[in-house]
Coordinates of C-alpha atoms in Angstrom, one line a residue:
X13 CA 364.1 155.2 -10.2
X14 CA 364.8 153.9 -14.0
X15 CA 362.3 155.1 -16.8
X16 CA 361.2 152.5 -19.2
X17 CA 362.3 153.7 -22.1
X18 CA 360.1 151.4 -24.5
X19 CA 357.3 154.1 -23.1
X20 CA 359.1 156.8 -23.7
X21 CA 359.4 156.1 -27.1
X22 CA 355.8 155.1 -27.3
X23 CA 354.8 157.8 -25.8
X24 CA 357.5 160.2 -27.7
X25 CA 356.0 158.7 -31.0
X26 CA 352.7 159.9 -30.4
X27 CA 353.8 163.7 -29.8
X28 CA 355.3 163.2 -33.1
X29 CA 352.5 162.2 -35.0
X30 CA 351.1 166.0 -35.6
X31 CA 351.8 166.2 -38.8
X32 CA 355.2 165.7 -40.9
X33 CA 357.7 167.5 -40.3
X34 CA 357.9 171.2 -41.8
X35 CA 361.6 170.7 -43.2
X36 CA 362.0 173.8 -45.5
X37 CA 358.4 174.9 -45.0
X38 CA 358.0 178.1 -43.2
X39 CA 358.0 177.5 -39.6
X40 CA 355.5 177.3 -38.1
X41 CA 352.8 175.5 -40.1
X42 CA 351.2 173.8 -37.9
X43 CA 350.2 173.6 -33.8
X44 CA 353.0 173.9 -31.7
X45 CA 352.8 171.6 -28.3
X46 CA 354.1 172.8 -25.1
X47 CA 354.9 169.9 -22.8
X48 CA 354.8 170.6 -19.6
X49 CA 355.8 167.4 -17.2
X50 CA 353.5 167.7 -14.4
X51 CA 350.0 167.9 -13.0
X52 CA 347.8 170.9 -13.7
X53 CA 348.0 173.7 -11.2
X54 CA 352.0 173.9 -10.7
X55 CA 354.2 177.1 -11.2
X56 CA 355.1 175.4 -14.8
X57 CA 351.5 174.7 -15.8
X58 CA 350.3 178.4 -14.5
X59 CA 353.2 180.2 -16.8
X60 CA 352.4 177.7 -20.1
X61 CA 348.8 178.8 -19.6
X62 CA 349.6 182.3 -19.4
X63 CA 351.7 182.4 -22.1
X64 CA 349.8 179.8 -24.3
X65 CA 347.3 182.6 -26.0
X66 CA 349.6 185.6 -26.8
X67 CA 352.1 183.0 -28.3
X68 CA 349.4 181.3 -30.6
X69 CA 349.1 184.6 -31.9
X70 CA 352.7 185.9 -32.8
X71 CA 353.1 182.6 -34.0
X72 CA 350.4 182.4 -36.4
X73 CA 349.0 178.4 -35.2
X74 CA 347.6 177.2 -31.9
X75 CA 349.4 176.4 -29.2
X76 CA 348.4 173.6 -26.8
X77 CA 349.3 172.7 -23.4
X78 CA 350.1 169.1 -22.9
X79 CA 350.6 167.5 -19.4
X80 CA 353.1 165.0 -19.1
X81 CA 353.7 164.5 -15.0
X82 CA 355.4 161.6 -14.1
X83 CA 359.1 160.6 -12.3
X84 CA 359.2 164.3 -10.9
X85 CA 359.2 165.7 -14.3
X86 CA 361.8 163.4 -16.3
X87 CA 359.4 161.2 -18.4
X88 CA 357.6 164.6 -20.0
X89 CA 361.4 165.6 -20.2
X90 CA 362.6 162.1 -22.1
X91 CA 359.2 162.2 -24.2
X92 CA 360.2 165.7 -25.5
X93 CA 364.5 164.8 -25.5
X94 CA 363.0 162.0 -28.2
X95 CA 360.8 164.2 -30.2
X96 CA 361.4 165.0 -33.9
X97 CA 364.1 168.2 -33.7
X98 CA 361.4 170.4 -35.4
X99 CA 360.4 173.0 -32.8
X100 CA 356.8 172.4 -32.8
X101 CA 357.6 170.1 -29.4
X102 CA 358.3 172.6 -26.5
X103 CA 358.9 170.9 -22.8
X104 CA 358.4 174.2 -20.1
X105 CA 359.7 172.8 -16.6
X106 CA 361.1 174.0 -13.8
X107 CA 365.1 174.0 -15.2
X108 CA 366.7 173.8 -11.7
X109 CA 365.2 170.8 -10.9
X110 CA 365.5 169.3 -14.3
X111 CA 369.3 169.9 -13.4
X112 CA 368.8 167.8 -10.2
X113 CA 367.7 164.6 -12.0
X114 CA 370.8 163.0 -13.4
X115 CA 372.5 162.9 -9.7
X116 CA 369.2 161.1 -8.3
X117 CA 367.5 159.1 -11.1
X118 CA 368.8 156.9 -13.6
X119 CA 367.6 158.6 -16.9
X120 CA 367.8 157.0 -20.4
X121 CA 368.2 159.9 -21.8
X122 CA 370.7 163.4 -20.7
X123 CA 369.6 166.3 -20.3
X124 CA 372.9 168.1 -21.0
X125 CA 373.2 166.4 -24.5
X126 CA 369.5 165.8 -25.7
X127 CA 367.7 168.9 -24.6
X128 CA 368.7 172.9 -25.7
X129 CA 367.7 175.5 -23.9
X130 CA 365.6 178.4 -25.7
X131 CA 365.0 181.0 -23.3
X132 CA 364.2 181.5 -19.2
X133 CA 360.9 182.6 -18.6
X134 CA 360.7 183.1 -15.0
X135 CA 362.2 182.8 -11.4
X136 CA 359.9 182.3 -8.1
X137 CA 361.7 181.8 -5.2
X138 CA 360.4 178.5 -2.7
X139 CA 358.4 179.6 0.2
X140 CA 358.7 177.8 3.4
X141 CA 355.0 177.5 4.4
X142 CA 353.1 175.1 7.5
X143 CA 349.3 175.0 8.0
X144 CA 348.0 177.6 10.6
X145 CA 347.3 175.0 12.7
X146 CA 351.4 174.9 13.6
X147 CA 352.3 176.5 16.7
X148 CA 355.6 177.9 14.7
X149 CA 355.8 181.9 13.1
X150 CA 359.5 181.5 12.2
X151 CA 362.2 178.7 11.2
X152 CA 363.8 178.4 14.0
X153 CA 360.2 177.9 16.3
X154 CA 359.8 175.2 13.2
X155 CA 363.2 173.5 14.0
X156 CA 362.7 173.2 17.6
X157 CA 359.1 172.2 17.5
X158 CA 360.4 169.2 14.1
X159 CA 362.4 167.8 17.5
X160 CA 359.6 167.0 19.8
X161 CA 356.9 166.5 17.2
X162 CA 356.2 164.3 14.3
X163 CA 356.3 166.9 11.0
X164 CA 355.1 165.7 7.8
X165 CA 357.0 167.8 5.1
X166 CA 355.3 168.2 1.9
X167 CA 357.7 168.1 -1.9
X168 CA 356.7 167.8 -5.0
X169 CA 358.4 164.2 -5.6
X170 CA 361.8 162.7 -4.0
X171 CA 364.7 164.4 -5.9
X172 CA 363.0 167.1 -6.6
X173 CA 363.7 170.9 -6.1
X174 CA 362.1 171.7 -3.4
X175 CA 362.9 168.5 -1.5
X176 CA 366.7 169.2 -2.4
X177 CA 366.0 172.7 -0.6
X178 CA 364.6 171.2 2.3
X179 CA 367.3 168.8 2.4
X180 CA 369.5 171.7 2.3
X181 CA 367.8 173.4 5.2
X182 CA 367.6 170.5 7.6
X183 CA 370.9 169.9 7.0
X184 CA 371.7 172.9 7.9
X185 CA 369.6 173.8 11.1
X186 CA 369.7 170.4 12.1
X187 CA 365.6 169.9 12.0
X188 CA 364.1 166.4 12.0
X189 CA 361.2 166.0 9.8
X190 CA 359.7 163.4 7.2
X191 CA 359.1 164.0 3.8
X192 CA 356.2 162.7 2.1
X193 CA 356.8 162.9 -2.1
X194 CA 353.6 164.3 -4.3
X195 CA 353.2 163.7 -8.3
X196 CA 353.1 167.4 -8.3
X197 CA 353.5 171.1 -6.5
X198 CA 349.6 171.3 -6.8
X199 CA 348.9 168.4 -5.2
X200 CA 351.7 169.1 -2.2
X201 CA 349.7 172.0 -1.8
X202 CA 346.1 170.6 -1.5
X203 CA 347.1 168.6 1.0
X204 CA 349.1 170.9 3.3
X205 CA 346.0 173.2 2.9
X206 CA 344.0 170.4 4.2
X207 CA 345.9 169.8 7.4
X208 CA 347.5 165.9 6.1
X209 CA 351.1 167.8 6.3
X210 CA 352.4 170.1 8.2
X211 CA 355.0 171.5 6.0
X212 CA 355.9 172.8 2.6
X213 CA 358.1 174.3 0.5
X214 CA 357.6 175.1 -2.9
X215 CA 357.6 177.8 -5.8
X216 CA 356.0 181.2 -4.5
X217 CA 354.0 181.2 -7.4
X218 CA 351.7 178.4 -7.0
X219 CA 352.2 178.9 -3.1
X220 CA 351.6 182.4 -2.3
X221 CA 347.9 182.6 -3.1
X222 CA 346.9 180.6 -0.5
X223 CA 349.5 182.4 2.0
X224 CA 346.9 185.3 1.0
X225 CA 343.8 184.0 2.0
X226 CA 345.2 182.1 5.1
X227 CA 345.1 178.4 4.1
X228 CA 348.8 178.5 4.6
X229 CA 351.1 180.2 6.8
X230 CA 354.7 181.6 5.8
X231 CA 357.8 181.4 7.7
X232 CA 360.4 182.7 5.2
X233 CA 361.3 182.5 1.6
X234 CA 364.4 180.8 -0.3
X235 CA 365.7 184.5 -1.8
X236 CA 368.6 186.6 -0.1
X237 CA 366.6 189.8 -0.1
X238 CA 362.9 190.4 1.2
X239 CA 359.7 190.6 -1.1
X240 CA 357.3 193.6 -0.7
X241 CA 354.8 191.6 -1.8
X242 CA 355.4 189.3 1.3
X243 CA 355.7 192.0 3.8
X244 CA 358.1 191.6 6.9
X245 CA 358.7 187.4 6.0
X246 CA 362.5 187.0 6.6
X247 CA 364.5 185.2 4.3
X248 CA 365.6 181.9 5.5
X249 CA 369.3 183.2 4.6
X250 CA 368.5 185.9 7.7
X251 CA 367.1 182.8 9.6
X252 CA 369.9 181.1 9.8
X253 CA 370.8 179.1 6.5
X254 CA 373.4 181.3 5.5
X255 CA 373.6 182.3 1.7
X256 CA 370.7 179.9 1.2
X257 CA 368.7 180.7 -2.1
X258 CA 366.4 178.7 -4.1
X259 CA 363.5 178.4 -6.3
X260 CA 361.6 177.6 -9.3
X261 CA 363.1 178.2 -12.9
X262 CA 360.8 178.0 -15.5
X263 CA 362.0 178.0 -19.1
X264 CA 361.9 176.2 -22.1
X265 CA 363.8 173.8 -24.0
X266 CA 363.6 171.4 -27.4
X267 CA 365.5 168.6 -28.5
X268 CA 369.0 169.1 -29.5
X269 CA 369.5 169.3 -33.3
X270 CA 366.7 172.1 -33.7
X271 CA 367.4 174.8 -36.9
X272 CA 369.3 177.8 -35.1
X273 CA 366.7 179.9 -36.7
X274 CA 363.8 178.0 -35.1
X275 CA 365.4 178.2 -31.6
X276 CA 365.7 182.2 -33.0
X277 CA 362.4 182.5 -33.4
X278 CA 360.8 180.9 -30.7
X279 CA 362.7 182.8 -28.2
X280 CA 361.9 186.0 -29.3
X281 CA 358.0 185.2 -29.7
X282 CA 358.9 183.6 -26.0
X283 CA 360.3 186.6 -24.4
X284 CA 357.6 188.7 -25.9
X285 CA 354.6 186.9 -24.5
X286 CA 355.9 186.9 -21.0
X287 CA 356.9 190.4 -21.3
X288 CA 353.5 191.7 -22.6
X289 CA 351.7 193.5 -19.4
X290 CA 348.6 191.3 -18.6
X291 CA 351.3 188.4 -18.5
X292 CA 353.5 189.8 -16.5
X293 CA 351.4 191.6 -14.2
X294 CA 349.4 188.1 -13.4
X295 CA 353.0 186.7 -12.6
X296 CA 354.8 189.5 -10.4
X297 CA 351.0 189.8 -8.6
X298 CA 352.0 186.2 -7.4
X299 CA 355.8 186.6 -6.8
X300 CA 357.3 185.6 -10.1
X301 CA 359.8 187.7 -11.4
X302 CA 359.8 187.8 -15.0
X303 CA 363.7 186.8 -15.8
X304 CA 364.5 185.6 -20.0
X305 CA 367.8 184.6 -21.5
X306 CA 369.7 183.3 -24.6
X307 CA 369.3 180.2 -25.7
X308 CA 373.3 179.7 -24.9
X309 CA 372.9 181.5 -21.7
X310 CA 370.2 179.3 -20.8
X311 CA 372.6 176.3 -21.5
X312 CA 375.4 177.9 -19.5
X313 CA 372.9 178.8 -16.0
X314 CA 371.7 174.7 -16.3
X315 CA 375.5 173.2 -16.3
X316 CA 375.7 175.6 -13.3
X317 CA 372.3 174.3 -11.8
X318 CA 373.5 170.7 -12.8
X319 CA 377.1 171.5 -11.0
X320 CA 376.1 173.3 -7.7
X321 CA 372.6 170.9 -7.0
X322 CA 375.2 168.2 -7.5
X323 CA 377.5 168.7 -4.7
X324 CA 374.0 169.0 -2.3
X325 CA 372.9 165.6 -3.7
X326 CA 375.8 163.7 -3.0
X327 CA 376.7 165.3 0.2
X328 CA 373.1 164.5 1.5
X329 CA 373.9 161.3 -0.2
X330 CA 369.8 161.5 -1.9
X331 CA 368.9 158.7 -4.2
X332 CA 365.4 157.6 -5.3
X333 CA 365.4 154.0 -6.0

């Protein structure tokens, strides 16, 4: 898939026009815009929300939450790579998969050189889910029944983290379903709840609520140790996929070029809103683990991402045209 880039300057123009930019004015001194790049309702969307009050007030100025979904998460991601280097443009996405995009899409714009990272925020691991109404409890009852029946497998968009995951998994158990690409986790969801796919994975966090009240049904999780909160679910490592682990990232990044002390600031006024207990509690209650880091660290785990997602991509030999 190629972006037009004529609309991601458009559109990059008109994040900009808030106001000029601070230069040696205090920072900040005006709202600061957190872009996250897709629908309401996702892992990403649920942590900018949480986060969006307690940050207004360290900060001093409102922040606002600004949906940007489209081209599994790059064209928020170029809108935010072409924003003045101020940091009053925030893009919070799911960093793994953000990693993913330059070995599937052709971006006008990279990742590695345009965007810096500022700090994690926090790590959900996927959930392999199906509807109730799938006579499977476990992933290897899934594989066998993906060879005698048609399976519809639910991922947020082609190229994107949790397809990459599944890719990784069918691969390796040799299971044979079809994927059917969403604009958005949320909307993967909705419909797997409703019964028009069979299959999902996605970020606990957005996923494990309706594991709770038994819209969905769990088979095993992307993480090489068991969750509590999730009982006696095995890991899909134990299952079979050895060393398998996967998940959401969620963190935040602004254009390259930012003031070192702006970066500075906004990743201590980051850490502390998702560290403050009604944050936090809200997030681990739905199987996020609270996880921050240094803006260089940051930098250093997404050249990893980039490197390791890489090898899965090319070996599975994905591309979205």
């Amino acid at each position: 898939m190629t972006l037009n880039r004529r609309q991601l300057i458009a559109s990059g123009a008109a994040l900009a026009a808030v106001g000029l930019p601070a230069h040696a004015q205090k920072f900040p001194n005006k709202p600061v815009r957190i872009v996250v790049p897709y629908p309401p309702g996702g892992s990403s969307d649920i942590i900018a929300r949480a986060i969006s009050e307690p940050l207004a007030k360290s900060l001093g100025q409102p922040v606002v939450v600004e949906n940007r979904a489209g081209a599994n998460g790059n064209l928020g991601a170029g809108l935010v790579a072409q924003a003045p280097a101020d940091g009053y443009t925030l893009l919070l996405c799911d960093v793994g998969a953000l990693a993913i995009s330059p070995s599937v899409y052709k971006l006008p714009f990279d990742p590695s050189k345009d965007l810096r990272g500022v700090t994690m925020l926090a790590y959900s691991p996927h959930m392999l889910a199906v509807h109730p109404s799938v006579k499977a409890n476990n992933l290897q009852e899934l594989v066998a029944l993906s060879r005698t029946s048609d399976l519809n497998f639910a991922v947020t968009a082609m190229g994107s983290a949790p397809h990459v995951a599944g890719v990784a998994v069918q691969r390796a158990m040799d299971a044979k379903w079809t994927y059917i690409p969403y604009k958005g986790g949320s909307q993967a969801v909705a419909d797997t709840v409703a019964g028009q796919t069979q299959v999902i994975m996605n970020g606990m966090l957005a996923t494990l609520p309706h594991v709770q009240n038994g819209r969905l049904k769990v088979l095993g999780i992307s993480k090489r140790t068991r969750m509590p909160l999730v009982g006696e679910v095995p890991t899909l490592a134990e299952q079979g996929v050895k060393d398998f682990e996967s998940g959401t990232w969620q963190g935040v990044l602004v254009p390259k070029g930012t003031p070192a002390a702006v970066v500075s600031r906004l990743n201590a006024e980051l850490i502390a809103a998702i560290r403050s207990p009604e944050v936090r509690s809200r997030l681990t209650g739905q199987g996020a683990e609270v996880h921050t880091m240094q803006p260089a660290e940051q930098d250093q785990f997404f050249e990893k991402e980039r490197q390791r997602w890489g090898v899965v991509v090319k070996e599975a030999n994905i591309r979205v045209e």
